[in-house]
Amino acid sequence: MWQCTGGNYLFAMQLLLFLAPLRGVTDHIFRAAFERCFGRFDYMLTPFITTVKGRGIAPSHIKDVTGEENDRLRLIPQILGNDPDDFLLLARHLHALGYQSINWNLGCPHPQVTRKKRGCGLLPYPEFIARFLERVIPALPGPLSIKVRLGLDDGDELKRLMPVLNRFPLSNVIIHPRTGRQGYSGSVDLDRFETAADLCRHPVVYNGDIASIDDFRDRRGRFPQISRWMIGRGVARNPFLLESIRNGHNRHVDYIVLRDFHDELFARNGVLLHGPAHLLGRMKEFWAYFSGNFQKSHDVLMSIQRCITIEMYRRKVDEAFARRGAV
Ligand SMILES: Cc1cc2nc3c(=O)[nH]c(=O)nc-3n(C[C@H](O)[C@H](O)[C@H](O)COP(=O)(O)O)c2cc1C
């Protein structure tokens, strides 16, 4: 039994909170800075790593997972691919690095991915998925989970796929209840999520559009049987949401901590990325999320987006935080 301190309800099951993978955002630098400033997720998925043809894995291809700061027990590398041999090559390499568990991406909606029958482009092909799992699962040294959408174009594809998934030992099935065609627009389809979750014999992780503690309470009220929850953009926008959900009450944004987080991302990405243009590009991606914490967020975002030098960027960041009285 797990009790929410300060909350007004008891959870019958222990909650497990997962950080969603956001490519270009939640890399090793983000994950380490996040934990230092805002606390720990129970599990974190890496942004996808694509399979590679051939015999070897170049160190640059897996640089997100090689650093010692990555906790091998709580970080789950995610693989995007559709060739069982290539998948096993990469998965075995990741196991050799100490990772216990692997996730298969069946959710990526980008046309250049789905066209090649990867990501959610595989969801209309249950037999293909069955053959892949028949080959991969017995040869994998550890557990496999999958991350799926409702379908590529048709929101009932996952329902039809579920009997196949139920035949295999999966550690969990993470469901983002949108179709690939939707991308990230429109709303999540909670009715279809419920249907798929009811059909699934594996532990199900809910993922999608939890941006506030009220969203979380709402979903949790509707799906009390679900104990595993994955959050991405909501914590990128407001990193205090993790603590709010754990404690059961809203934690207000502390701009000094947010600034500290920003500064770590800026400093470490400055070392990792070559040249000011790359650093500015990366920081602008973060501000697409952070700016939501500032008054006149659109103006703040625009002022950051217009920066063409590091000096200008530093000035605009100082101004944004100063207006909040944080520096
Ligand atoms: C910029 C961006 C990058 C993403 N990268 C990945 C990825 O590498 N692997 C993956 O499974 N999902 C990826 N996703 C999907 C998220 O993990 C998640 O399923 C989606 O954002 C819905 O959850 P949220 O509303 O909590 O963000 C990405 C989403 C965005 C917006």
JSON list of N, CA, C and O in Angstrom, two decimals, residues 23-52:
[
{"chain": "A", "resi": 23, "resn": "ARG", "atom": "N", "xyz": [12.99, 12.39, -28.32]},
{"chain": "A", "resi": 23, "resn": "ARG", "atom": "CA", "xyz": [14.24, 12.51, -29.08]},
{"chain": "A", "resi": 23, "resn": "ARG", "atom": "C", "xyz": [14.61, 13.98, -29.24]},
{"chain": "A", "resi": 23, "resn": "ARG", "atom": "O", "xyz": [13.75, 14.81, -29.52]},
{"chain": "A", "resi": 24, "resn": "GLY", "atom": "N", "xyz": [15.88, 14.30, -29.01]},
{"chain": "A", "resi": 24, "resn": "GLY", "atom": "CA", "xyz": [16.31, 15.70, -29.09]},
{"chain": "A", "resi": 24, "resn": "GLY", "atom": "C", "xyz": [16.12, 16.45, -27.78]},
{"chain": "A", "resi": 24, "resn": "GLY", "atom": "O", "xyz": [16.49, 17.61, -27.67]},
{"chain": "A", "resi": 25, "resn": "VAL", "atom": "N", "xyz": [15.52, 15.80, -26.78]},
{"chain": "A", "resi": 25, "resn": "VAL", "atom": "CA", "xyz": [15.27, 16.47, -25.49]},
{"chain": "A", "resi": 25, "resn": "VAL", "atom": "C", "xyz": [15.80, 15.63, -24.33]},
{"chain": "A", "resi": 25, "resn": "VAL", "atom": "O", "xyz": [16.70, 16.06, -23.60]},
{"chain": "A", "resi": 26, "resn": "THR", "atom": "N", "xyz": [15.29, 14.40, -24.16]},
{"chain": "A", "resi": 26, "resn": "THR", "atom": "CA", "xyz": [15.58, 13.64, -22.92]},
{"chain": "A", "resi": 26, "resn": "THR", "atom": "C", "xyz": [16.83, 12.75, -23.07]},
{"chain": "A", "resi": 26, "resn": "THR", "atom": "O", "xyz": [16.78, 11.55, -22.78]},
{"chain": "A", "resi": 27, "resn": "ASP", "atom": "N", "xyz": [17.92, 13.35, -23.50]},
{"chain": "A", "resi": 27, "resn": "ASP", "atom": "CA", "xyz": [19.16, 12.57, -23.61]},
{"chain": "A", "resi": 27, "resn": "ASP", "atom": "C", "xyz": [19.84, 12.46, -22.24]},
{"chain": "A", "resi": 27, "resn": "ASP", "atom": "O", "xyz": [19.29, 12.90, -21.23]},
{"chain": "A", "resi": 28, "resn": "HIS", "atom": "N", "xyz": [21.04, 11.88, -22.22]},
{"chain": "A", "resi": 28, "resn": "HIS", "atom": "CA", "xyz": [21.71, 11.62, -20.92]},
{"chain": "A", "resi": 28, "resn": "HIS", "atom": "C", "xyz": [21.94, 12.91, -20.14]},
{"chain": "A", "resi": 28, "resn": "HIS", "atom": "O", "xyz": [21.87, 12.90, -18.90]},
{"chain": "A", "resi": 29, "resn": "ILE", "atom": "N", "xyz": [22.18, 14.02, -20.83]},
{"chain": "A", "resi": 29, "resn": "ILE", "atom": "CA", "xyz": [22.40, 15.28, -20.12]},
{"chain": "A", "resi": 29, "resn": "ILE", "atom": "C", "xyz": [21.11, 15.73, -19.44]},
{"chain": "A", "resi": 29, "resn": "ILE", "atom": "O", "xyz": [21.10, 16.09, -18.26]},
{"chain": "A", "resi": 30, "resn": "PHE", "atom": "N", "xyz": [20.03, 15.69, -20.19]},
{"chain": "A", "resi": 30, "resn": "PHE", "atom": "CA", "xyz": [18.72, 16.06, -19.62]},
{"chain": "A", "resi": 30, "resn": "PHE", "atom": "C", "xyz": [18.38, 15.15, -18.45]},
{"chain": "A", "resi": 30, "resn": "PHE", "atom": "O", "xyz": [17.97, 15.62, -17.38]},
{"chain": "A", "resi": 31, "resn": "ARG", "atom": "N", "xyz": [18.57, 13.84, -18.62]},
{"chain": "A", "resi": 31, "resn": "ARG", "atom": "CA", "xyz": [18.15, 12.90, -17.57]},
{"chain": "A", "resi": 31, "resn": "ARG", "atom": "C", "xyz": [18.93, 13.14, -16.29]},
{"chain": "A", "resi": 31, "resn": "ARG", "atom": "O", "xyz": [18.37, 13.13, -15.18]},
{"chain": "A", "resi": 32, "resn": "ALA", "atom": "N", "xyz": [20.25, 13.36, -16.43]},
{"chain": "A", "resi": 32, "resn": "ALA", "atom": "CA", "xyz": [21.07, 13.57, -15.23]},
{"chain": "A", "resi": 32, "resn": "ALA", "atom": "C", "xyz": [20.72, 14.88, -14.54]},
{"chain": "A", "resi": 32, "resn": "ALA", "atom": "O", "xyz": [20.58, 14.95, -13.31]},
{"chain": "A", "resi": 33, "resn": "ALA", "atom": "N", "xyz": [20.55, 15.95, -15.33]},
{"chain": "A", "resi": 33, "resn": "ALA", "atom": "CA", "xyz": [20.21, 17.26, -14.75]},
{"chain": "A", "resi": 33, "resn": "ALA", "atom": "C", "xyz": [18.82, 17.20, -14.10]},
{"chain": "A", "resi": 33, "resn": "ALA", "atom": "O", "xyz": [18.60, 17.75, -13.02]},
{"chain": "A", "resi": 34, "resn": "PHE", "atom": "N", "xyz": [17.92, 16.49, -14.77]},
{"chain": "A", "resi": 34, "resn": "PHE", "atom": "CA", "xyz": [16.56, 16.38, -14.23]},
{"chain": "A", "resi": 34, "resn": "PHE", "atom": "C", "xyz": [16.58, 15.71, -12.86]},
{"chain": "A", "resi": 34, "resn": "PHE", "atom": "O", "xyz": [15.96, 16.20, -11.90]},
{"chain": "A", "resi": 35, "resn": "GLU", "atom": "N", "xyz": [17.32, 14.62, -12.76]},
{"chain": "A", "resi": 35, "resn": "GLU", "atom": "CA", "xyz": [17.34, 13.88, -11.47]},
{"chain": "A", "resi": 35, "resn": "GLU", "atom": "C", "xyz": [17.95, 14.73, -10.37]},
{"chain": "A", "resi": 35, "resn": "GLU", "atom": "O", "xyz": [17.49, 14.70, -9.24]},
{"chain": "A", "resi": 36, "resn": "ARG", "atom": "N", "xyz": [18.99, 15.46, -10.70]},
{"chain": "A", "resi": 36, "resn": "ARG", "atom": "CA", "xyz": [19.64, 16.29, -9.69]},
{"chain": "A", "resi": 36, "resn": "ARG", "atom": "C", "xyz": [18.68, 17.38, -9.19]},
{"chain": "A", "resi": 36, "resn": "ARG", "atom": "O", "xyz": [18.62, 17.67, -8.01]},
{"chain": "A", "resi": 37, "resn": "CYS", "atom": "N", "xyz": [17.91, 17.95, -10.11]},
{"chain": "A", "resi": 37, "resn": "CYS", "atom": "CA", "xyz": [17.07, 19.10, -9.74]},
{"chain": "A", "resi": 37, "resn": "CYS", "atom": "C", "xyz": [15.66, 18.72, -9.29]},
{"chain": "A", "resi": 37, "resn": "CYS", "atom": "O", "xyz": [15.08, 19.43, -8.46]},
{"chain": "A", "resi": 38, "resn": "PHE", "atom": "N", "xyz": [15.11, 17.65, -9.83]},
{"chain": "A", "resi": 38, "resn": "PHE", "atom": "CA", "xyz": [13.67, 17.42, -9.62]},
{"chain": "A", "resi": 38, "resn": "PHE", "atom": "C", "xyz": [13.31, 16.04, -9.09]},
{"chain": "A", "resi": 38, "resn": "PHE", "atom": "O", "xyz": [12.13, 15.78, -8.82]},
{"chain": "A", "resi": 39, "resn": "GLY", "atom": "N", "xyz": [14.27, 15.14, -8.96]},
{"chain": "A", "resi": 39, "resn": "GLY", "atom": "CA", "xyz": [13.95, 13.83, -8.40]},
{"chain": "A", "resi": 39, "resn": "GLY", "atom": "C", "xyz": [13.96, 12.73, -9.44]},
{"chain": "A", "resi": 39, "resn": "GLY", "atom": "O", "xyz": [14.22, 12.96, -10.62]},
{"chain": "A", "resi": 40, "resn": "ARG", "atom": "N", "xyz": [13.69, 11.52, -8.95]},
{"chain": "A", "resi": 40, "resn": "ARG", "atom": "CA", "xyz": [13.89, 10.33, -9.78]},
{"chain": "A", "resi": 40, "resn": "ARG", "atom": "C", "xyz": [12.59, 9.73, -10.30]},
{"chain": "A", "resi": 40, "resn": "ARG", "atom": "O", "xyz": [11.63, 9.57, -9.54]},
{"chain": "A", "resi": 41, "resn": "PHE", "atom": "N", "xyz": [12.61, 9.39, -11.56]},
{"chain": "A", "resi": 41, "resn": "PHE", "atom": "CA", "xyz": [11.57, 8.51, -12.08]},
{"chain": "A", "resi": 41, "resn": "PHE", "atom": "C", "xyz": [11.91, 7.07, -11.69]},
{"chain": "A", "resi": 41, "resn": "PHE", "atom": "O", "xyz": [13.08, 6.74, -11.47]},
{"chain": "A", "resi": 42, "resn": "ASP", "atom": "N", "xyz": [10.89, 6.21, -11.66]},
{"chain": "A", "resi": 42, "resn": "ASP", "atom": "CA", "xyz": [11.17, 4.80, -11.39]},
{"chain": "A", "resi": 42, "resn": "ASP", "atom": "C", "xyz": [11.90, 4.17, -12.58]},
{"chain": "A", "resi": 42, "resn": "ASP", "atom": "O", "xyz": [12.80, 3.35, -12.40]},
{"chain": "A", "resi": 43, "resn": "TYR", "atom": "N", "xyz": [11.46, 4.56, -13.77]},
{"chain": "A", "resi": 43, "resn": "TYR", "atom": "CA", "xyz": [12.11, 4.07, -14.99]},
{"chain": "A", "resi": 43, "resn": "TYR", "atom": "C", "xyz": [12.15, 5.19, -16.02]},
{"chain": "A", "resi": 43, "resn": "TYR", "atom": "O", "xyz": [11.31, 6.09, -15.98]},
{"chain": "A", "resi": 44, "resn": "MET", "atom": "N", "xyz": [13.13, 5.10, -16.91]},
{"chain": "A", "resi": 44, "resn": "MET", "atom": "CA", "xyz": [13.25, 6.09, -17.99]},
{"chain": "A", "resi": 44, "resn": "MET", "atom": "C", "xyz": [13.55, 5.33, -19.27]},
{"chain": "A", "resi": 44, "resn": "MET", "atom": "O", "xyz": [14.38, 4.42, -19.26]},
{"chain": "A", "resi": 45, "resn": "LEU", "atom": "N", "xyz": [12.87, 5.71, -20.35]},
{"chain": "A", "resi": 45, "resn": "LEU", "atom": "CA", "xyz": [13.21, 5.13, -21.65]},
{"chain": "A", "resi": 45, "resn": "LEU", "atom": "C", "xyz": [14.13, 6.09, -22.38]},
{"chain": "A", "resi": 45, "resn": "LEU", "atom": "O", "xyz": [13.91, 7.31, -22.34]},
{"chain": "A", "resi": 46, "resn": "THR", "atom": "N", "xyz": [15.13, 5.57, -23.06]},
{"chain": "A", "resi": 46, "resn": "THR", "atom": "CA", "xyz": [15.96, 6.45, -23.89]},
{"chain": "A", "resi": 46, "resn": "THR", "atom": "C", "xyz": [15.19, 6.79, -25.15]},
{"chain": "A", "resi": 46, "resn": "THR", "atom": "O", "xyz": [14.34, 6.01, -25.60]},
{"chain": "A", "resi": 47, "resn": "PRO", "atom": "N", "xyz": [15.50, 7.93, -25.78]},
{"chain": "A", "resi": 47, "resn": "PRO", "atom": "CA", "xyz": [15.01, 8.14, -27.14]},
{"chain": "A", "resi": 47, "resn": "PRO", "atom": "C", "xyz": [15.51, 6.99, -28.02]},
{"chain": "A", "resi": 47, "resn": "PRO", "atom": "O", "xyz": [16.52, 6.34, -27.71]},
{"chain": "A", "resi": 48, "resn": "PHE", "atom": "N", "xyz": [14.79, 6.72, -29.12]},
{"chain": "A", "resi": 48, "resn": "PHE", "atom": "CA", "xyz": [15.11, 5.50, -29.85]},
{"chain": "A", "resi": 48, "resn": "PHE", "atom": "C", "xyz": [16.54, 5.51, -30.42]},
{"chain": "A", "resi": 48, "resn": "PHE", "atom": "O", "xyz": [17.09, 6.53, -30.78]},
{"chain": "A", "resi": 49, "resn": "ILE", "atom": "N", "xyz": [17.09, 4.31, -30.44]},
{"chain": "A", "resi": 49, "resn": "ILE", "atom": "CA", "xyz": [18.38, 4.05, -31.09]},
{"chain": "A", "resi": 49, "resn": "ILE", "atom": "C", "xyz": [18.04, 3.15, -32.28]},
{"chain": "A", "resi": 49, "resn": "ILE", "atom": "O", "xyz": [17.37, 2.12, -32.09]},
{"chain": "A", "resi": 50, "resn": "THR", "atom": "N", "xyz": [18.45, 3.54, -33.47]},
{"chain": "A", "resi": 50, "resn": "THR", "atom": "CA", "xyz": [18.09, 2.72, -34.63]},
{"chain": "A", "resi": 50, "resn": "THR", "atom": "C", "xyz": [19.02, 1.52, -34.74]},
{"chain": "A", "resi": 50, "resn": "THR", "atom": "O", "xyz": [20.18, 1.57, -34.33]},
{"chain": "A", "resi": 51, "resn": "THR", "atom": "N", "xyz": [18.49, 0.44, -35.32]},
{"chain": "A", "resi": 51, "resn": "THR", "atom": "CA", "xyz": [19.34, -0.73, -35.57]},
{"chain": "A", "resi": 51, "resn": "THR", "atom": "C", "xyz": [20.31, -0.37, -36.70]},
{"chain": "A", "resi": 51, "resn": "THR", "atom": "O", "xyz": [20.03, 0.53, -37.51]},
{"chain": "A", "resi": 52, "resn": "VAL", "atom": "N", "xyz": [21.42, -1.08, -36.72]},
{"chain": "A", "resi": 52, "resn": "VAL", "atom": "CA", "xyz": [22.38, -0.84, -37.80]},
{"chain": "A", "resi": 52, "resn": "VAL", "atom": "C", "xyz": [22.72, -2.17, -38.47]},
{"chain": "A", "resi": 52, "resn": "VAL", "atom": "O", "xyz": [22.73, -3.22, -37.82]}
]
